[in-house]
Tab-separated table of C-alpha atoms in Angstrom:
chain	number	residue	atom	x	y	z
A	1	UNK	CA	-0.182	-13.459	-17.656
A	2	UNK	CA	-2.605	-15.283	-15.567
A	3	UNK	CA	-1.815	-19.077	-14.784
A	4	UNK	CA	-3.484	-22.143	-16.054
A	5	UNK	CA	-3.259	-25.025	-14.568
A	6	UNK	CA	-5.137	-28.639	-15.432
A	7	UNK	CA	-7.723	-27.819	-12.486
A	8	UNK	CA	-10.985	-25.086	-13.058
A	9	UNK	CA	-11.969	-23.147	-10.006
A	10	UNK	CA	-15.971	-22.437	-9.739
A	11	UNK	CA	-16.192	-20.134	-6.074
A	12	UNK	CA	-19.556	-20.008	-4.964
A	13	UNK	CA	-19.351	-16.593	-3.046
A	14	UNK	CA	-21.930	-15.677	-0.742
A	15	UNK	CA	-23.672	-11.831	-1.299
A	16	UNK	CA	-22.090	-10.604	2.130
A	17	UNK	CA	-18.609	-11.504	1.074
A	18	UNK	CA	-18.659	-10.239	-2.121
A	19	UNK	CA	-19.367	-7.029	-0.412
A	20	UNK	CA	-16.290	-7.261	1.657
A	21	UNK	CA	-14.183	-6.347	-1.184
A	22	UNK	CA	-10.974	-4.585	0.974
A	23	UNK	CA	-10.277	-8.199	2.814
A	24	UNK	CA	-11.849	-10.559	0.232
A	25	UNK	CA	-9.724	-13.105	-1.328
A	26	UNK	CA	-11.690	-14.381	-4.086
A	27	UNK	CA	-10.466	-11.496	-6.307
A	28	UNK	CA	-6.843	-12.678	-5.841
A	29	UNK	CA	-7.968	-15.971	-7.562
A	30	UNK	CA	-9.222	-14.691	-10.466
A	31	UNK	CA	-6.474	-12.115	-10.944
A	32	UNK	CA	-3.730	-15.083	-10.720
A	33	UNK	CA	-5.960	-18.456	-11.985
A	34	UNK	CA	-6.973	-18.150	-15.423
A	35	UNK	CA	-9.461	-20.805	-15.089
A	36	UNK	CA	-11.765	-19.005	-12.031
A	37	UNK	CA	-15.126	-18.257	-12.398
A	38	UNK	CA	-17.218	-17.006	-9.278
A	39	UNK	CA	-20.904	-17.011	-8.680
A	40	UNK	CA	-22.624	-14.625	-5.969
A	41	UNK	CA	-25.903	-15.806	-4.579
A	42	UNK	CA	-27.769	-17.682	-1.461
A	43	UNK	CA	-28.802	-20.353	-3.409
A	44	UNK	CA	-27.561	-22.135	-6.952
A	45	UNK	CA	-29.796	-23.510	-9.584
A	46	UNK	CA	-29.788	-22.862	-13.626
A	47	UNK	CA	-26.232	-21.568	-13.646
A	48	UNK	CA	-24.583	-24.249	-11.345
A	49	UNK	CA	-26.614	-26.568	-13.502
A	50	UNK	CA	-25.007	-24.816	-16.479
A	51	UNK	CA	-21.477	-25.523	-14.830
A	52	UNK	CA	-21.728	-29.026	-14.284
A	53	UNK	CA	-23.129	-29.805	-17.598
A	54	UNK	CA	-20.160	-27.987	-18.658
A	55	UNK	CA	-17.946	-29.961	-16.858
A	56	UNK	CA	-19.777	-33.297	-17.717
A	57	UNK	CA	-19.065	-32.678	-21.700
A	58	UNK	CA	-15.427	-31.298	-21.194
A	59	UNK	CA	-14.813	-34.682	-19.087
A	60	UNK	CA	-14.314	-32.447	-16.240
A	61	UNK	CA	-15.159	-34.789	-12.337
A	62	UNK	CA	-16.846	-32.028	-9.766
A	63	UNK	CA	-15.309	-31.674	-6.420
A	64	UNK	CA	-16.757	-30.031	-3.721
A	65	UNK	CA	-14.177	-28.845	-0.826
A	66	UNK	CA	-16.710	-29.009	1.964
A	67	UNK	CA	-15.562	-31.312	4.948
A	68	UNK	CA	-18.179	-34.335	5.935
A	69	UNK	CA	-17.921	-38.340	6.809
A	70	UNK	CA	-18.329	-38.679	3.118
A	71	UNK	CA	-15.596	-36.439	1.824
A	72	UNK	CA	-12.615	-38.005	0.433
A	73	UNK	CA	-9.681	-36.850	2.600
A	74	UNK	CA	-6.637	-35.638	-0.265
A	75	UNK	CA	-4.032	-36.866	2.396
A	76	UNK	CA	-5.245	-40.362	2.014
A	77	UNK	CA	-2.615	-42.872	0.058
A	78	UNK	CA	-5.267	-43.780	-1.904
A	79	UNK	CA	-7.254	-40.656	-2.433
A	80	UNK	CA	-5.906	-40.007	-6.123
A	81	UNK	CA	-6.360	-43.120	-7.286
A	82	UNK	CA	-10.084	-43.257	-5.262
A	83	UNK	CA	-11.167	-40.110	-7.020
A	84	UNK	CA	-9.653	-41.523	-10.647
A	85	UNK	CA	-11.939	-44.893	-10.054
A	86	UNK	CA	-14.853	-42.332	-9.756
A	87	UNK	CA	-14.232	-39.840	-12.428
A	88	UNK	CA	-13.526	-43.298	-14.963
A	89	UNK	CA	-16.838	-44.667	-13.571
A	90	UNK	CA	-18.234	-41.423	-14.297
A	91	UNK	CA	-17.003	-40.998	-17.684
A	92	UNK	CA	-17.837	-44.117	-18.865
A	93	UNK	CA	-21.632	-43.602	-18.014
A	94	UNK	CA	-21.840	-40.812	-19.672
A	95	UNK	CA	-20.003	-41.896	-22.994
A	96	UNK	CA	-21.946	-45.508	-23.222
A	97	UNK	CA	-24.230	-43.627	-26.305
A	98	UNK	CA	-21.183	-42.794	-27.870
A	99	UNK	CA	-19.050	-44.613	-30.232
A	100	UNK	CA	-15.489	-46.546	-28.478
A	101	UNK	CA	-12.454	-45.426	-29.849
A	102	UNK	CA	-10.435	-48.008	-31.413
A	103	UNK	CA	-7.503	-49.356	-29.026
A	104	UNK	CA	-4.421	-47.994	-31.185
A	105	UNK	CA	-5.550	-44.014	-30.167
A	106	UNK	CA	-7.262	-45.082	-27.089
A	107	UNK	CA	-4.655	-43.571	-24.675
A	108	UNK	CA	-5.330	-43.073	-20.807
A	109	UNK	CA	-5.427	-39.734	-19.934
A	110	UNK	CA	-5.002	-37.984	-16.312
A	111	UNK	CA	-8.479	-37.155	-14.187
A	112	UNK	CA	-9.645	-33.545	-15.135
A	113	UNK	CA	-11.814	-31.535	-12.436
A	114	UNK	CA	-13.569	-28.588	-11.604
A	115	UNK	CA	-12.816	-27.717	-8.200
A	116	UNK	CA	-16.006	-26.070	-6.233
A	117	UNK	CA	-15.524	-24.079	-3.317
A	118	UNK	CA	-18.128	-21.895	-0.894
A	119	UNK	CA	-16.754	-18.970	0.322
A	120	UNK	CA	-19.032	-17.624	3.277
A	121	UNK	CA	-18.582	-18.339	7.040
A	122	UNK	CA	-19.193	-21.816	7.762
A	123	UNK	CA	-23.346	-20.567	8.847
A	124	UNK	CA	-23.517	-19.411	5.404
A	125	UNK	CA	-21.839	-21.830	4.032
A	126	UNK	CA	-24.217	-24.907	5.347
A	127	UNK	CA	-26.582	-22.185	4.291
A	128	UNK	CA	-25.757	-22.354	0.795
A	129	UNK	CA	-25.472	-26.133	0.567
A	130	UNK	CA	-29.316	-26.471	2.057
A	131	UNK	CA	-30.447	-24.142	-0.785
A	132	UNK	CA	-28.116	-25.656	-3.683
A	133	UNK	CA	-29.054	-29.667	-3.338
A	134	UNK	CA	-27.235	-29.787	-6.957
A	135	UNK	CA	-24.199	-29.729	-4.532
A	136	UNK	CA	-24.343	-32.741	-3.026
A	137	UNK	CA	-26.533	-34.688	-5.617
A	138	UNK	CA	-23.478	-34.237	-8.433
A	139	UNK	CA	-20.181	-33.394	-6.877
A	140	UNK	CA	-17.958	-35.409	-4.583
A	141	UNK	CA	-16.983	-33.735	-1.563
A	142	UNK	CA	-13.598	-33.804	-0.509
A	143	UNK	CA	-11.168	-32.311	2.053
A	144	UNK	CA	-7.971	-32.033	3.691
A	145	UNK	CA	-6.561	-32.696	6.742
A	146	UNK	CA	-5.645	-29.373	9.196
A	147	UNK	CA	-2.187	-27.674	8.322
A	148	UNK	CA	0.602	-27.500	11.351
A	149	UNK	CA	0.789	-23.546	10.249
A	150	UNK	CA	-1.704	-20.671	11.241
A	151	UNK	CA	-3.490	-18.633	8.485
A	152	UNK	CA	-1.697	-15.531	7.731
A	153	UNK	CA	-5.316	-14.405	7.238
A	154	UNK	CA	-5.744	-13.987	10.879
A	155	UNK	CA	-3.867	-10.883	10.768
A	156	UNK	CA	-6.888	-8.742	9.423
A	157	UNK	CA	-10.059	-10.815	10.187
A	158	UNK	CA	-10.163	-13.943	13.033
A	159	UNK	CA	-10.732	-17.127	12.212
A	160	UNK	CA	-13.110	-19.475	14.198
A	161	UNK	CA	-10.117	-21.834	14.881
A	162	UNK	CA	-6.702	-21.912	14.860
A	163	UNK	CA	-6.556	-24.361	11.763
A	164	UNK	CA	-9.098	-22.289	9.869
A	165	UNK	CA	-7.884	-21.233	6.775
A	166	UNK	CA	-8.951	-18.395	4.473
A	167	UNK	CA	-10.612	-19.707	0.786
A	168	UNK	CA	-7.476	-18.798	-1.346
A	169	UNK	CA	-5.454	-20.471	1.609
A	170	UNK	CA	-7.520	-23.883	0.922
A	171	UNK	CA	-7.716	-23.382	-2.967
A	172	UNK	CA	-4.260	-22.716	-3.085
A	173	UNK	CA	-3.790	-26.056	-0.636
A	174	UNK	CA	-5.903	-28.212	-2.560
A	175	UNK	CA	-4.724	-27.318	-6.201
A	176	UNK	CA	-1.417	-28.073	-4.803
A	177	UNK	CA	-2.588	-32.088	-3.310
A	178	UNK	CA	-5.011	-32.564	-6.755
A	179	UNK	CA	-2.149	-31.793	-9.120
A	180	UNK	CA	1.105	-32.806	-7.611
A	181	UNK	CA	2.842	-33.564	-11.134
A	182	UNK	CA	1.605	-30.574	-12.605
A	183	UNK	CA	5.130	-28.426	-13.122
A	184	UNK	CA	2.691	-25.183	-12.980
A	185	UNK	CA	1.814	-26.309	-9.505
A	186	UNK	CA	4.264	-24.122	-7.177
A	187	UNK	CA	4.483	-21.014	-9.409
A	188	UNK	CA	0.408	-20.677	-9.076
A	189	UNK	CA	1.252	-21.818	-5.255
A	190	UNK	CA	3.656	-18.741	-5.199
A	191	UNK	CA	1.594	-16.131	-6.314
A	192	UNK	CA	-1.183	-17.234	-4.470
A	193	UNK	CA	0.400	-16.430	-1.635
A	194	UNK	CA	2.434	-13.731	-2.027
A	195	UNK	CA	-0.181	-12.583	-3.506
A	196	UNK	CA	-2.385	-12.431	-0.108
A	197	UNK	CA	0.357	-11.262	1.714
A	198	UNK	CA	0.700	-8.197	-0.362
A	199	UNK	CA	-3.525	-7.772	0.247
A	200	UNK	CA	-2.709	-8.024	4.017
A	201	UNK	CA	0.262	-5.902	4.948
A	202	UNK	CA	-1.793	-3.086	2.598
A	203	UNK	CA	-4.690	-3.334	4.469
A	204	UNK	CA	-2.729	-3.523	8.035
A	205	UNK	CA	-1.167	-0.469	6.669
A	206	UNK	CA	-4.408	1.539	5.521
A	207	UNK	CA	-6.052	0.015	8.598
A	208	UNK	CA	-3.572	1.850	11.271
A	209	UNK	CA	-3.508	4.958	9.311
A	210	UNK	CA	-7.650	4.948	9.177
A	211	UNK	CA	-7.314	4.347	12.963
A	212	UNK	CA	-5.032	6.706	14.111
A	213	UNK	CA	-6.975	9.536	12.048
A	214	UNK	CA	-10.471	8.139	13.554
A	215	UNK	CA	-9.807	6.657	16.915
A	216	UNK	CA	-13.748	7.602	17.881
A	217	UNK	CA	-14.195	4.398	15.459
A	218	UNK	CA	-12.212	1.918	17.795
A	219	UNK	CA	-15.420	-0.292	19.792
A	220	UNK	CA	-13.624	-3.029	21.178
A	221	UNK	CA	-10.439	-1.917	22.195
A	222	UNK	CA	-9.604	-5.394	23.795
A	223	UNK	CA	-10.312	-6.979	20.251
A	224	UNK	CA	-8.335	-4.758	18.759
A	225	UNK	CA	-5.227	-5.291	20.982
A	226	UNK	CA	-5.717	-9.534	20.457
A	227	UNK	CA	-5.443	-8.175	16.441
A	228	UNK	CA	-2.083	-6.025	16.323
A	229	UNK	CA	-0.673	-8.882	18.550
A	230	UNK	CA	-1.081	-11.021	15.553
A	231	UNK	CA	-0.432	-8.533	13.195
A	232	UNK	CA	3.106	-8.166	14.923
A	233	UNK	CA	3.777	-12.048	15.138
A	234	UNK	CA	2.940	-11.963	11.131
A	235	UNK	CA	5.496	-8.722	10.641
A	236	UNK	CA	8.489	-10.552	12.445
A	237	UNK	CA	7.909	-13.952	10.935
A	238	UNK	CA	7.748	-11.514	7.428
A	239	UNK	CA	10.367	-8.565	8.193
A	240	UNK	CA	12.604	-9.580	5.690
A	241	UNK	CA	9.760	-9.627	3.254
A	242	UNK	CA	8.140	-6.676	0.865
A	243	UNK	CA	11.215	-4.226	2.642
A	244	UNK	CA	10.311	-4.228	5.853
A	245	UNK	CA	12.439	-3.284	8.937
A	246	UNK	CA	12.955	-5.696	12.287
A	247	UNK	CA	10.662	-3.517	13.763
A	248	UNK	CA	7.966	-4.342	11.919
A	249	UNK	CA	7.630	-0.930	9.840
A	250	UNK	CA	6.940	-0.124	6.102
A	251	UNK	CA	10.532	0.960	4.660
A	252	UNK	CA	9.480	4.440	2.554
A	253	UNK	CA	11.149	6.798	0.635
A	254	UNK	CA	12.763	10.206	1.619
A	255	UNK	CA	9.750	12.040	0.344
A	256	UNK	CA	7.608	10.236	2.874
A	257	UNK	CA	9.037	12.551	5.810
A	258	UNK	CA	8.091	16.082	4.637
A	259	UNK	CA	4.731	15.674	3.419
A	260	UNK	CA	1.514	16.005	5.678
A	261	UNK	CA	-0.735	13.109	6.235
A	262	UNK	CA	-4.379	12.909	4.933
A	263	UNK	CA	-6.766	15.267	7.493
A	264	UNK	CA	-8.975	13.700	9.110
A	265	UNK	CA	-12.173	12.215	7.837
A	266	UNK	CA	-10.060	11.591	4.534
A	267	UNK	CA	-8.779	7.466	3.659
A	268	UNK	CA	-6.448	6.715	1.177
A	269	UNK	CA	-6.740	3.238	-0.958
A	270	UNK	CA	-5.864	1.540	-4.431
A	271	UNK	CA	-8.473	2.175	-6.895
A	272	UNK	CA	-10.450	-0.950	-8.122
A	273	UNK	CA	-11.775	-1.546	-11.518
A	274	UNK	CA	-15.404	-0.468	-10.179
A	275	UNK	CA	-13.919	2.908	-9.713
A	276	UNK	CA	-13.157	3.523	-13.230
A	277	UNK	CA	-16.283	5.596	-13.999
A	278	UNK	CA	-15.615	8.196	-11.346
A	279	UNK	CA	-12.161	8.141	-12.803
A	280	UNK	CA	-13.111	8.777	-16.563
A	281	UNK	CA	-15.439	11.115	-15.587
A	282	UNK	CA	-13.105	13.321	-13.930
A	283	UNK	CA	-10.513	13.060	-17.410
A	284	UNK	CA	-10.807	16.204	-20.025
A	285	UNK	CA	-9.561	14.153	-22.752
A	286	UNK	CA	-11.769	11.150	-22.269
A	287	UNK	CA	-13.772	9.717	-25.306
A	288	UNK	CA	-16.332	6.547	-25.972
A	289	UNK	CA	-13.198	4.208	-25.305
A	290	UNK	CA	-11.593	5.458	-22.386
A	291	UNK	CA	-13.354	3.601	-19.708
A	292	UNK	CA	-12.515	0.744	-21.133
A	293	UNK	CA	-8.838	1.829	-20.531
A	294	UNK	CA	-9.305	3.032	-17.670
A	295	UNK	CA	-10.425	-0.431	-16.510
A	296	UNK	CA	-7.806	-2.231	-18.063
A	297	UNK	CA	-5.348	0.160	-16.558
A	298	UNK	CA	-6.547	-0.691	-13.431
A	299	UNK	CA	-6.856	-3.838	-13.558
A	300	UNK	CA	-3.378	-4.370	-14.008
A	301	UNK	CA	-2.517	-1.981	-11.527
A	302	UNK	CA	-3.996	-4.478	-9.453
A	303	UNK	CA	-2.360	-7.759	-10.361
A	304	UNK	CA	0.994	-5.686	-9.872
A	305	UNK	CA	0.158	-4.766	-6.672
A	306	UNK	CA	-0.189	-8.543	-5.801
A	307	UNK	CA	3.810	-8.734	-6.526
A	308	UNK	CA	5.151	-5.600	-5.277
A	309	UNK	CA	2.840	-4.936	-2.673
A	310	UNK	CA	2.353	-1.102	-3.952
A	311	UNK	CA	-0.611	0.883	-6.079
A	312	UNK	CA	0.128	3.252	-8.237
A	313	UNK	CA	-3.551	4.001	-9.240
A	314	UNK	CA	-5.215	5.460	-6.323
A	315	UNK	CA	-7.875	7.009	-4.879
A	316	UNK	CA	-8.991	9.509	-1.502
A	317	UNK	CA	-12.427	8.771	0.177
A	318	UNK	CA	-14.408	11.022	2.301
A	319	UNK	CA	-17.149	9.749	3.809
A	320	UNK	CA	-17.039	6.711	1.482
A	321	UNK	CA	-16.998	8.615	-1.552
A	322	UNK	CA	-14.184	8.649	-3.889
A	323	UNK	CA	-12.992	12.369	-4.200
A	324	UNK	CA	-9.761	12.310	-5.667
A	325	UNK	CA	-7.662	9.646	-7.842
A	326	UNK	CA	-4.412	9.191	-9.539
A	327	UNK	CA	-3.650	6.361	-12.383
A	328	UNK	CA	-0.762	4.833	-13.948
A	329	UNK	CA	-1.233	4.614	-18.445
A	330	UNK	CA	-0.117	2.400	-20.133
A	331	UNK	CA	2.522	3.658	-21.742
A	332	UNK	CA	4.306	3.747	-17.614
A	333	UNK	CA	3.469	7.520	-17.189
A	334	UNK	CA	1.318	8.690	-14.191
A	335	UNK	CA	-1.369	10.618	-15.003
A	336	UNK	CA	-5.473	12.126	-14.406
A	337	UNK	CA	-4.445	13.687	-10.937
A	338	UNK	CA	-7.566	15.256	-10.161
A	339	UNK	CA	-9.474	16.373	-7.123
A	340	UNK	CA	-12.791	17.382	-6.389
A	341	UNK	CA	-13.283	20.971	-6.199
A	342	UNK	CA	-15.031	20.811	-2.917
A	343	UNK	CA	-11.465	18.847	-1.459
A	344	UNK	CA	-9.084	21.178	-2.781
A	345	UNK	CA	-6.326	23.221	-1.225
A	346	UNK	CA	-6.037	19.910	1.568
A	347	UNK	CA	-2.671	18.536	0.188
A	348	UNK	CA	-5.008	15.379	-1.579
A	349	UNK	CA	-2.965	15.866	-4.847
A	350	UNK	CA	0.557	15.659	-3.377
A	351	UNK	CA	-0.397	13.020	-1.204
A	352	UNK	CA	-1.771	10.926	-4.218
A	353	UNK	CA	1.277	12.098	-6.437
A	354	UNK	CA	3.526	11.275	-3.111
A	355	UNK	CA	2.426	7.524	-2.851
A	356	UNK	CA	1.577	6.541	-6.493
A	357	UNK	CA	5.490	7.786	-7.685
A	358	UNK	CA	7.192	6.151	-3.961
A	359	UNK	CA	5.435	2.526	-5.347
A	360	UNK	CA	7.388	3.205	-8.665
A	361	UNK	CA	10.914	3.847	-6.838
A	362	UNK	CA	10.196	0.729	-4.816
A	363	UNK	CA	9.420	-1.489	-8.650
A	364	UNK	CA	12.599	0.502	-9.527
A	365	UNK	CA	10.654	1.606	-12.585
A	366	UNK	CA	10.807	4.936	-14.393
A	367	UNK	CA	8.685	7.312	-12.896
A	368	UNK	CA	7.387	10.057	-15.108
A	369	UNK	CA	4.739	12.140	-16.193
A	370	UNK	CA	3.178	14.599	-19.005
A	371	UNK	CA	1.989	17.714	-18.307
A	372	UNK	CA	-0.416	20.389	-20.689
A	373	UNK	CA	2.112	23.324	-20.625
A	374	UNK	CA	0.227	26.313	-18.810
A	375	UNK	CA	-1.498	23.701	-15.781
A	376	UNK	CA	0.451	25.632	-13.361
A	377	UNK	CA	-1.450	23.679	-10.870
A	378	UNK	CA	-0.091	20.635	-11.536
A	379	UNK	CA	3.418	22.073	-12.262
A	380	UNK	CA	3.596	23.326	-8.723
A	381	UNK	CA	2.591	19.959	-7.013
A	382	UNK	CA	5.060	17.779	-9.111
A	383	UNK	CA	7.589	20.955	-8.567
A	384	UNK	CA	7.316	20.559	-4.566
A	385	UNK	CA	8.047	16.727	-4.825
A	386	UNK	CA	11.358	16.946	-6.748
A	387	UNK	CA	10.203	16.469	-10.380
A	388	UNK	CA	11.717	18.354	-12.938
A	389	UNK	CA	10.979	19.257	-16.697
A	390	UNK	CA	13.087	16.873	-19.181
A	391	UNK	CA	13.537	19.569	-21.131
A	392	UNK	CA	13.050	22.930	-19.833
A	393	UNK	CA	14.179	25.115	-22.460
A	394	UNK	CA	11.659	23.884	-24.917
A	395	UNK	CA	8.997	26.247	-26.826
A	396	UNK	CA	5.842	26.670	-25.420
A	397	UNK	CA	2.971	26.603	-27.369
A	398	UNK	CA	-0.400	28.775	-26.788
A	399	UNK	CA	-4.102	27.698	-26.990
A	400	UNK	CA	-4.668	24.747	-28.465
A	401	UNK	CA	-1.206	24.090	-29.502
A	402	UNK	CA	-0.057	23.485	-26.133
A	403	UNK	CA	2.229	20.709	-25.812
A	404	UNK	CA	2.465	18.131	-23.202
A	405	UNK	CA	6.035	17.862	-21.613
A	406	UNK	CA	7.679	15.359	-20.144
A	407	UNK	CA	8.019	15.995	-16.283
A	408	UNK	CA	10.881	13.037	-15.175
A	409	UNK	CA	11.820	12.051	-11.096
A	410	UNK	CA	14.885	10.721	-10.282
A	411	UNK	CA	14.930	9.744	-6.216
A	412	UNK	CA	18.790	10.472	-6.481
A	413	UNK	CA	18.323	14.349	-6.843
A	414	UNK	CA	16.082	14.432	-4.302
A	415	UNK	CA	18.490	15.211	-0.070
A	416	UNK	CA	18.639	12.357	1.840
């Protein structure tokens, strides 16, 4: 269940980082926040218009987390009680057409805000504000002073400065100064975070593997050495974190040793909710409700991940085309293995099979699967991995009678 907390988050998300999907952070935010909303655009008119008026009748102050001489700083002694002056001044402008409540249920009530912030590099950013004069004209800006630790962010993309910080670094930063009573406050802080940790040891992970399969992709190999230097600073400081070893590697499970990696050309990654069509229209049993499940399924998959640091719906790309996938129901059971016709006979299945059921054994969940009796395809691949039929002694059925039967994985059974 997503978090509320007293604060609403509006991100104003510029077109060339919403296409940067794999190292975003915005979608973090609205998986953990319940009250996120993001825009994508150069410039912000009716709808940020819409927003504010919003926030006007809801008794909602804007905020603006852009840094400037008239920002309030949140680190100030008297910041909270500068932006509650404001917000009361505010309030009481726009109720003077309204009728006073009488003093016995007139009771004061803590400042409510909706909490703007631009996520774009700081060129885009300025950018943004030039285009959206709403900004300025109707929010107060605030900021916060720089932090004494470096952005874990740094690990996967560099930051102009050392006390840069990534937007769900300073959103999770400034919900934490804005609502210090709030007993909501560190839980949303934790996720947050661990949260983006989870996004960047996948994507280190999926990055090297990518690499080592492609090395004619590797430009700047001096740029590249300045980046797995901080990559390994981030692993020790984390090695007790997610399973990981001293060493700095990904603790797996024993069936990660005698399968083959992808061939080249071929990336693995989680599957996002965009990917859902490909993955219904790969399904034999799918019907006018499916994608929605599919979706859902996803979805969720996704918000998991964020915990445990592991998909279990995935999907293969070759040459940035999804050609094979793998999903979790919702009933726990793993399920729509498919690949393309054009892919098989490459080991895609029992790679996807491999990865989705070693993210279960790491949740310590159940891992299990039905299969149509006769898909002696499928029987084979989940065969070579160690699964075995629940019940193998039960009748078969023929045509359309076939049943489905429960295929079950225990890591125990499998030699160490």
């Amino acid at each position: 269940e997503k978090i509320k907390l007293s604060t609403q988050v509006l991100v104003l998300q510029h077109p060339v980082e919403f296409r940067r999907k794999t190292i975003s952070t915005v979608p973090l935010l609205k998986l953990i926040l319940k009250e996120c909303r993001v825009m994508v655009g150069r410039s912000f008119d009716a709808k940020l218009e819409r927003a504010l008026d919003d926030a006007r009748d809801e008794g909602r102050m804007p905020l603006l987390l852009f840094p400037g001489t008239e920002a309030i700083t949140l680190e100030d002694v008297d910041a909270m009680e500068r932006l509650a002056e404001i917000s009361c001044s505010h309030s009481k402008l726009d109720a003077q057409s309204l009728p006073l409540p009488s003093p016995s249920n007139a009771k004061p009530t803590s400042p409510k805000y909706l909490l703007i912030i631009v996520d774009g590099t700081w060129t885009q950013a300025k950018r943004m504000l030039r285009n959206s004069p709403l900004l300025l004209e109707r929010c107060q800006s605030i900021q916060f002073t720089g932090t004494s630790f470096t952005s874990i962010y740094d690990s996967i993309r560099k930051q102009p400065d050392s006390y840069c910080l990534s937007t769900l670094e300073s959103c999770e930063r400034t919900l934490q100064l804005l609502e210090p009573h709030n007993s909501k406050r560190e839980e949303a802080s934790r996720y947050l975070l661990d949260a983006l940790k989870a996004m960047i040891l996948t994507q280190m992970k999926f990055e090297r593997r990518h690499l080592e399969k492609r090395p004619d992709l590797i430009r700047n190999v001096a740029k590249l050495r300045d980046k797995r230097e901080r990559q390994e600073q981030l692993l020790r400081e984390e090695s007790r974190w997610n399973g990981q070893d001293d060493d700095g590697t990904i603790t797996t499970t024993a069936c990660d040793n005698d399968m083959a990696e992808l061939p080249e050309g071929y990336s693995l990654r989680p599957l996002v909710p965009s990917d859902a069509a490909y993955v219904n229209s790969r399904w034999p049993f799918r019907s006018n409700k499916s994608l929605v499940m599919i979706e859902k399924q996803i979805l969720a998959d996704n918000v998991n991940a964020t915990k445990f640091g592991h998909s279990t719906c995935l999907g293969i790309e070759f040459n940035d085309e999804l050609v094979a996938c793998i999903i979790r129901h919702r009933n726990g059971s793993l399920g729509i293995l498919h690949v393309d016709e054009d892919h098989r006979r490459c080991g895609l299945g029992a790679i996807l099979l491999r990865d989705a059921m070693n993210a279960l054994v790491f949740r310590k969940d159940p891992v299990f699967a039905f299969i149509i009796d006769g898909n002696k395809a499928s029987e084979a691949v989940f065969a070579k991995l160690g699964w075995k039929k629940e019940n193998p002694l039960g009748k078969k059925g023929t045509g359309k009678r076939r049943a489905k039967r429960l295929w079950i994985y225990s890591p125990k059974e499998v030699e160490q």
